Short mmCIF file of C-alpha atoms in Angstrom, two decimals:
data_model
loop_
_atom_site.label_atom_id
_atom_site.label_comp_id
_atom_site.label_asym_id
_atom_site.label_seq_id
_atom_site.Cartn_x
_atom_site.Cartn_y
_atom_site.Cartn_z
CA UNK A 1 0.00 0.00 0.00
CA UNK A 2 3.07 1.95 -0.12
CA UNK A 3 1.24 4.75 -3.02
CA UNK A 4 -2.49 4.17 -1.76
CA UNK A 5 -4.46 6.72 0.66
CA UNK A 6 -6.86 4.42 1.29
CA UNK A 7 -7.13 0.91 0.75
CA UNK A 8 -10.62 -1.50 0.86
CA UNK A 9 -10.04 -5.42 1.56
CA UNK A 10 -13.26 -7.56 1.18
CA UNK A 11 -15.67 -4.80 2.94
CA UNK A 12 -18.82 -6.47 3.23
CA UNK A 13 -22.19 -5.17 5.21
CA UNK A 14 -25.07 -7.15 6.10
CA UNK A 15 -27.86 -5.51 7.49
CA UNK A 16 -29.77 -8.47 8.99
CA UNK A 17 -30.09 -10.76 5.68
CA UNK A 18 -29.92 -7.79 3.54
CA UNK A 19 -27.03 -7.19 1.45
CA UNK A 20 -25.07 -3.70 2.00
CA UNK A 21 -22.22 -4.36 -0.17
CA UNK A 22 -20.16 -7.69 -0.58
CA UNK A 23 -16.51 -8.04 -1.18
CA UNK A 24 -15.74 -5.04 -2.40
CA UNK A 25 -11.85 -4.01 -2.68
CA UNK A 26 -9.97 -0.98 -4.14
CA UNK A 27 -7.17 1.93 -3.44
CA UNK A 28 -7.17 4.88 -3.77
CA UNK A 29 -3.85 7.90 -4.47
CA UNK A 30 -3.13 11.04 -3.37
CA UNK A 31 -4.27 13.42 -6.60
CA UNK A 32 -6.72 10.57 -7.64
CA UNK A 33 -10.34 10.62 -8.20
CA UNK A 34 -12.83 7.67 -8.05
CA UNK A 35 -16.15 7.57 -8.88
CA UNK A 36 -18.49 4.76 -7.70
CA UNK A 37 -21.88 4.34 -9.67
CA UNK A 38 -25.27 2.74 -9.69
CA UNK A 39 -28.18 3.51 -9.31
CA UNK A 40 -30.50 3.59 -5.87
CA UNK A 41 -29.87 0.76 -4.18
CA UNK A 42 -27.00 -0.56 -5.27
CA UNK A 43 -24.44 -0.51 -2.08
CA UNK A 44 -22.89 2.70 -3.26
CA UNK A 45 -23.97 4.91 -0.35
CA UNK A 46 -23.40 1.77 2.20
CA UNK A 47 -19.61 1.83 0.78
CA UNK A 48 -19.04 5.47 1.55
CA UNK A 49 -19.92 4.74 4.88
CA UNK A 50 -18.05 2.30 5.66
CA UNK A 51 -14.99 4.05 4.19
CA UNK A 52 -15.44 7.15 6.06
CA UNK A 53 -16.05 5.02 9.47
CA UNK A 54 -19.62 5.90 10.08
CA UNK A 55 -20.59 2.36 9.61
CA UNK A 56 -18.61 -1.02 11.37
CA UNK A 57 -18.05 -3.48 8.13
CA UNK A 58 -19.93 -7.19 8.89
CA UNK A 59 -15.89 -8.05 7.30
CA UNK A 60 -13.30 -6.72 5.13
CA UNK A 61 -10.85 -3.83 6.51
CA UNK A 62 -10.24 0.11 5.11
CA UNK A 63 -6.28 0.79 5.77
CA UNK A 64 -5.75 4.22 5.75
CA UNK A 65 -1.92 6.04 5.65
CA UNK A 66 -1.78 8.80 7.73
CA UNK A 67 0.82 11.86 7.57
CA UNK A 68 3.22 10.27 9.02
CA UNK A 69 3.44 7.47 7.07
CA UNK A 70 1.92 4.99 9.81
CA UNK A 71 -0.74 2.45 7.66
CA UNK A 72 -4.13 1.92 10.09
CA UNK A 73 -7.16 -0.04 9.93
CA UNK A 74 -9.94 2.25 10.83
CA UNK A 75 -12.24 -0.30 12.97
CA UNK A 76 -8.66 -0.17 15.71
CA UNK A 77 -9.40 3.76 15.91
CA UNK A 78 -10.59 5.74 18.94
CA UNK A 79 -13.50 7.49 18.43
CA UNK A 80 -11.49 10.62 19.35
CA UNK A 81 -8.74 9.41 16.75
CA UNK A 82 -11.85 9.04 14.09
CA UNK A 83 -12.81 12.45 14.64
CA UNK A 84 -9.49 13.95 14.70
CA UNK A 85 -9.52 12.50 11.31
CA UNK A 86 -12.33 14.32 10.20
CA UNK A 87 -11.27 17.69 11.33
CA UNK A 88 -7.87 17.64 9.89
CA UNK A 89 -7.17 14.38 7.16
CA UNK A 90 -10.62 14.28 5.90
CA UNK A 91 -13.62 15.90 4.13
CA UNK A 92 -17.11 15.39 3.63
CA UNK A 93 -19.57 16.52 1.32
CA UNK A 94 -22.99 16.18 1.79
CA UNK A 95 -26.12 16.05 -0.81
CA UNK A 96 -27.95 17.62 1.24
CA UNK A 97 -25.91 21.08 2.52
CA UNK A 98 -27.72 21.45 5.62
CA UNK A 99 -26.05 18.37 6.96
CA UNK A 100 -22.83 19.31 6.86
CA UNK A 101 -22.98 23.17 7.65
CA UNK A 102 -24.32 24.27 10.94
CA UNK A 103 -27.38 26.51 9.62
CA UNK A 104 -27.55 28.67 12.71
CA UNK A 105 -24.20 29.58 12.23
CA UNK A 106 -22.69 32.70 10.06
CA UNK A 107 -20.82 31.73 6.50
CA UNK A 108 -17.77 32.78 8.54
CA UNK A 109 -18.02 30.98 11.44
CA UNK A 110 -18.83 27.43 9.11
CA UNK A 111 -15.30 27.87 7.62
CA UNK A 112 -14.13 29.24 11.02
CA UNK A 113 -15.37 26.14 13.28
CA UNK A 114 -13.01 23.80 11.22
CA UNK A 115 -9.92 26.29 11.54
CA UNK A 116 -10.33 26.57 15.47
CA UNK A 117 -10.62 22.85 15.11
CA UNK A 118 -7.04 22.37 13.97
CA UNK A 119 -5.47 25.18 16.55
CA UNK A 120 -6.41 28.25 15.37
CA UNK A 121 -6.54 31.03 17.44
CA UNK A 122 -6.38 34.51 15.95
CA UNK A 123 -9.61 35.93 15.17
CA UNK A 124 -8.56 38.21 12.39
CA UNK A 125 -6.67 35.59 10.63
CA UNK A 126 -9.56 32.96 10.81
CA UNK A 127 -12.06 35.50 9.33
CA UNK A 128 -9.37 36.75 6.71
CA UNK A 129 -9.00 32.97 5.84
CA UNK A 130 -12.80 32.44 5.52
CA UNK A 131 -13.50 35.69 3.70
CA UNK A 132 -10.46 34.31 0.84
CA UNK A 133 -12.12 30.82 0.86
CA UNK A 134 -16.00 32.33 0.34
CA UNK A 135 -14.12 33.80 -3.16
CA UNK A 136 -12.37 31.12 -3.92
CA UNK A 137 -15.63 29.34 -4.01
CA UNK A 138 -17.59 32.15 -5.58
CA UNK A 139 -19.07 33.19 -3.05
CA UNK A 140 -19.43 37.08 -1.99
CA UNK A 141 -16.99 37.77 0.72
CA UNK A 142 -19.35 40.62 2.30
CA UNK A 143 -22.15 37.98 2.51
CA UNK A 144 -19.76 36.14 5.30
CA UNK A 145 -21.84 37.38 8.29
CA UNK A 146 -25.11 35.83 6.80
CA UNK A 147 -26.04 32.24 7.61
CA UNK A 148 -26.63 29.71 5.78
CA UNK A 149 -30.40 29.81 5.39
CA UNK A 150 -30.02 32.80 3.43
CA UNK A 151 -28.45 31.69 0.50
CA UNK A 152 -29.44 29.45 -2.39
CA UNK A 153 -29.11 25.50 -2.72
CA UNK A 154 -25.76 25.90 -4.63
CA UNK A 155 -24.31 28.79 -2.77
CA UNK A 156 -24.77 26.25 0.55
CA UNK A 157 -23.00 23.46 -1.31
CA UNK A 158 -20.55 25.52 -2.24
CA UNK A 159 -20.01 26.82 1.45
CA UNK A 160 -19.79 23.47 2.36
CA UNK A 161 -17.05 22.76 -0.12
CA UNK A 162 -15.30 25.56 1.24
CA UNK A 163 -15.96 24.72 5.16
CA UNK A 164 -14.25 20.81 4.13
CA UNK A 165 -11.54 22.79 2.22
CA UNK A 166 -10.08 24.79 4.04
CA UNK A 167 -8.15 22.81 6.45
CA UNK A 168 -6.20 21.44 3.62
CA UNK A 169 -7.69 17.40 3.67
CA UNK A 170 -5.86 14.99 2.15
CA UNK A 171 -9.08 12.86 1.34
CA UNK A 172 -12.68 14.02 0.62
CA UNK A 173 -15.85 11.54 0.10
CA UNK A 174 -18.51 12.92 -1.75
CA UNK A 175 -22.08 11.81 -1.54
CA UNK A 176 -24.36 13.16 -4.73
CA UNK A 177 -22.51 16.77 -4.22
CA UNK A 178 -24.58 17.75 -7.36
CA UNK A 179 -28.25 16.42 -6.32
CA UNK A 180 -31.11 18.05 -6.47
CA UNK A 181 -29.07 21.22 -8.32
CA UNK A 182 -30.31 23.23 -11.55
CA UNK A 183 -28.51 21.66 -14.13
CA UNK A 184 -26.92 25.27 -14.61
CA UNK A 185 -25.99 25.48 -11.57
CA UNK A 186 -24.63 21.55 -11.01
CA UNK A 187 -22.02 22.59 -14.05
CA UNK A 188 -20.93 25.70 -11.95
CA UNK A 189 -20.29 23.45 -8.76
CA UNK A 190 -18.54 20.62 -10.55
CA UNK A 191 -15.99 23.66 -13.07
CA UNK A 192 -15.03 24.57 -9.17
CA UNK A 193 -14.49 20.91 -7.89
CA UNK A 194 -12.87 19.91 -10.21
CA UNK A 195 -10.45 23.13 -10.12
CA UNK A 196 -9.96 22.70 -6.38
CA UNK A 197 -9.20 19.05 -6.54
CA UNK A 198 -6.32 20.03 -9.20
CA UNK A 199 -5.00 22.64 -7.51
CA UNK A 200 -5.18 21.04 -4.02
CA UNK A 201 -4.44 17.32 -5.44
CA UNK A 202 -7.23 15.89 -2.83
CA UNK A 203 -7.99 12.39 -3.20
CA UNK A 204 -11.56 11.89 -3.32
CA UNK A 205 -14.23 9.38 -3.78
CA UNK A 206 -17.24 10.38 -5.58
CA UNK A 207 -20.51 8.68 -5.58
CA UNK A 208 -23.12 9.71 -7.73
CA UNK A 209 -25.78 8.01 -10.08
CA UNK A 210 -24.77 10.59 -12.52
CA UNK A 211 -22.52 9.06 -15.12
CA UNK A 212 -21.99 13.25 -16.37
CA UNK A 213 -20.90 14.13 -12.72
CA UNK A 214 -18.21 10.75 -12.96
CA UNK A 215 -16.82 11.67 -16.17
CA UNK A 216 -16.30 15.29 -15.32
CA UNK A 217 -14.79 14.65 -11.99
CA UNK A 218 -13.60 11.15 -12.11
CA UNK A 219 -10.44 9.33 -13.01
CA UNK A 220 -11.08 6.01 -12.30
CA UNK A 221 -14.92 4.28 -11.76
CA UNK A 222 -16.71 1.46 -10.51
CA UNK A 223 -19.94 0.50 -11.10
CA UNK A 224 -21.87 -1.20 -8.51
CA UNK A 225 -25.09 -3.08 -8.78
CA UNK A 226 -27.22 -5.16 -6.28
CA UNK A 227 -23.99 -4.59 -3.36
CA UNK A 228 -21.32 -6.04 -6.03
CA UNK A 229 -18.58 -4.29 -7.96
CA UNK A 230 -19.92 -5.02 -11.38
CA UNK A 231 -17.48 -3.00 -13.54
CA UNK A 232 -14.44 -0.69 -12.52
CA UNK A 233 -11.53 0.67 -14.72
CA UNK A 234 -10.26 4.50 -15.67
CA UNK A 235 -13.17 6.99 -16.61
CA UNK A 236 -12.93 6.76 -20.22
CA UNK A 237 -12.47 3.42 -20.77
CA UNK A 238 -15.69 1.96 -18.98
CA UNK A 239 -18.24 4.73 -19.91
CA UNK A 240 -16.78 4.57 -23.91
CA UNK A 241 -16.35 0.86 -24.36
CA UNK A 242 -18.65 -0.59 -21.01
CA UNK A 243 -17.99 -4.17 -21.08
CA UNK A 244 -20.53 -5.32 -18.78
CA UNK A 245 -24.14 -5.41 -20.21
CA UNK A 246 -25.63 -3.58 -17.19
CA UNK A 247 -22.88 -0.81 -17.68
CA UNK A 248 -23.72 -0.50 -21.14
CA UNK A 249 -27.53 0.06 -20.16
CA UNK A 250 -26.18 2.62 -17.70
CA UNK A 251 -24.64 4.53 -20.63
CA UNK A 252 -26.93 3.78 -23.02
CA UNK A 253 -29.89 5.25 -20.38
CA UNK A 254 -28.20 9.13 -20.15
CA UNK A 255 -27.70 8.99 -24.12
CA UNK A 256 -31.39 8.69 -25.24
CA UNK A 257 -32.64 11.62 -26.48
#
């Protein structure tokens, strides 16, 4: 695992004698993107969870490499050691905004919280810091004493982006980032992900049911389907030439007129 992040062996999750996910293994780089498909139902959103922790794995492991080089399993963490994580290593983006901003809070003090969470101190710094991140993510830095009730679907994603940004993760998970967006407005939000993860060289992991959202964003995918890995290869490859008949109907499905 010496270039992986992140690293899945066998994870499996029964829920009772329904199937989660089953045997499902893959790595994941620094400066990589992976995109993991399918539509509802499929194990995608069960995966996510167990890779960012919030769910125990019926079997398999998630290795993880931390800063200093040290490889862990993530079911031996603390929960302390789990949320460190989260504050500093880790990012995560919500569908739904209002999950992962504090809506009683002011723009400023979203991006704020996670600064103070990492140390910081200096009040004029930390709002300096949040005013540069609301631009970088297009968002009007006088509007930074408003909360987040008073701005638009998009403009709350987008402060969310910035809020799991701005700590400098190594590692973001995604969960639909682009649902229930205007299609004008989803293109907007993925131009400036996609920037950000260039500039930053974040590894994340991307799950959508939006094959548009994985090819913009994406460098590698898998497709699951019924809790399996079905399909899984770079981008290009598997949405241009799908090998696996339920991939192809996948593709096939966002290309009918």
């Amino acid at each position: 695992m010496s270039a992986s992040l992140i690293e899945a062996r066998g994870l499996t999750k029964w829920y009772g004698d329904r199937l989660g996910c089953r045997d499902v293994s893959f790595d994941v780089c620094e400066g990589e993107v992976l995109a993991i498909v399918g539509e509802s139902g499929s194990g995608k959103s069960t995966l996510l969870s167990l890779l960012s922790g919030q769910l125990p794995a019926t079997s398999g492991e998630v290795l993880y490499r931390t800063r200093d080089g040290e490889v862990r399993e993530l079911s031996t963490l603390s929960e302390a050691e789990r949320r460190f994580l989260f504050r500093t290593d880790w990012g995560f983006v919500h569908q739904d905004a209002a999950q992962g901003l504090r809506m009683g809070v002011s723009a400023g003090g979203n991006v704020g919280e996670r600064l103070m969470a990492v140390g910081a101190r200096n009040y004029g710094k930390i709002r300096a810091t949040a005013e540069d991140w609301l631009e970088r993510v297009e968002i009007d830095p006088t509007r930074i004493d408003e909360k987040p009730t008073a701005y638009s679907g998009g403009m709350r994603q987008r402060l969310q982006i910035a809020r799991n940004l701005v700590t400098a993760p190594r590692l973001v998970f995604m969960d639909e980032p682009t649902g229930g967006l205007d299609v004008s407005v989803q293109a907007r939000l993925l131009d400036l992900v996609r920037r950000l993860v260039a500039d930053m060289g974040l590894a994340v992991i991307v799950v959508t049911h939006d094959l548009a959202v994985a090819r913009l964003l994406s460098h590698r995918i898998m497709v699951m389907r019924r809790g399996r890995v079905i399909e899984a290869g770079l981008t290009d490859r598997v949405l241009d030439d799908p090998r696996e008949a339920y991939t192809q109907l996948l593709v096939s499905s966002i290309l009918q007129p």
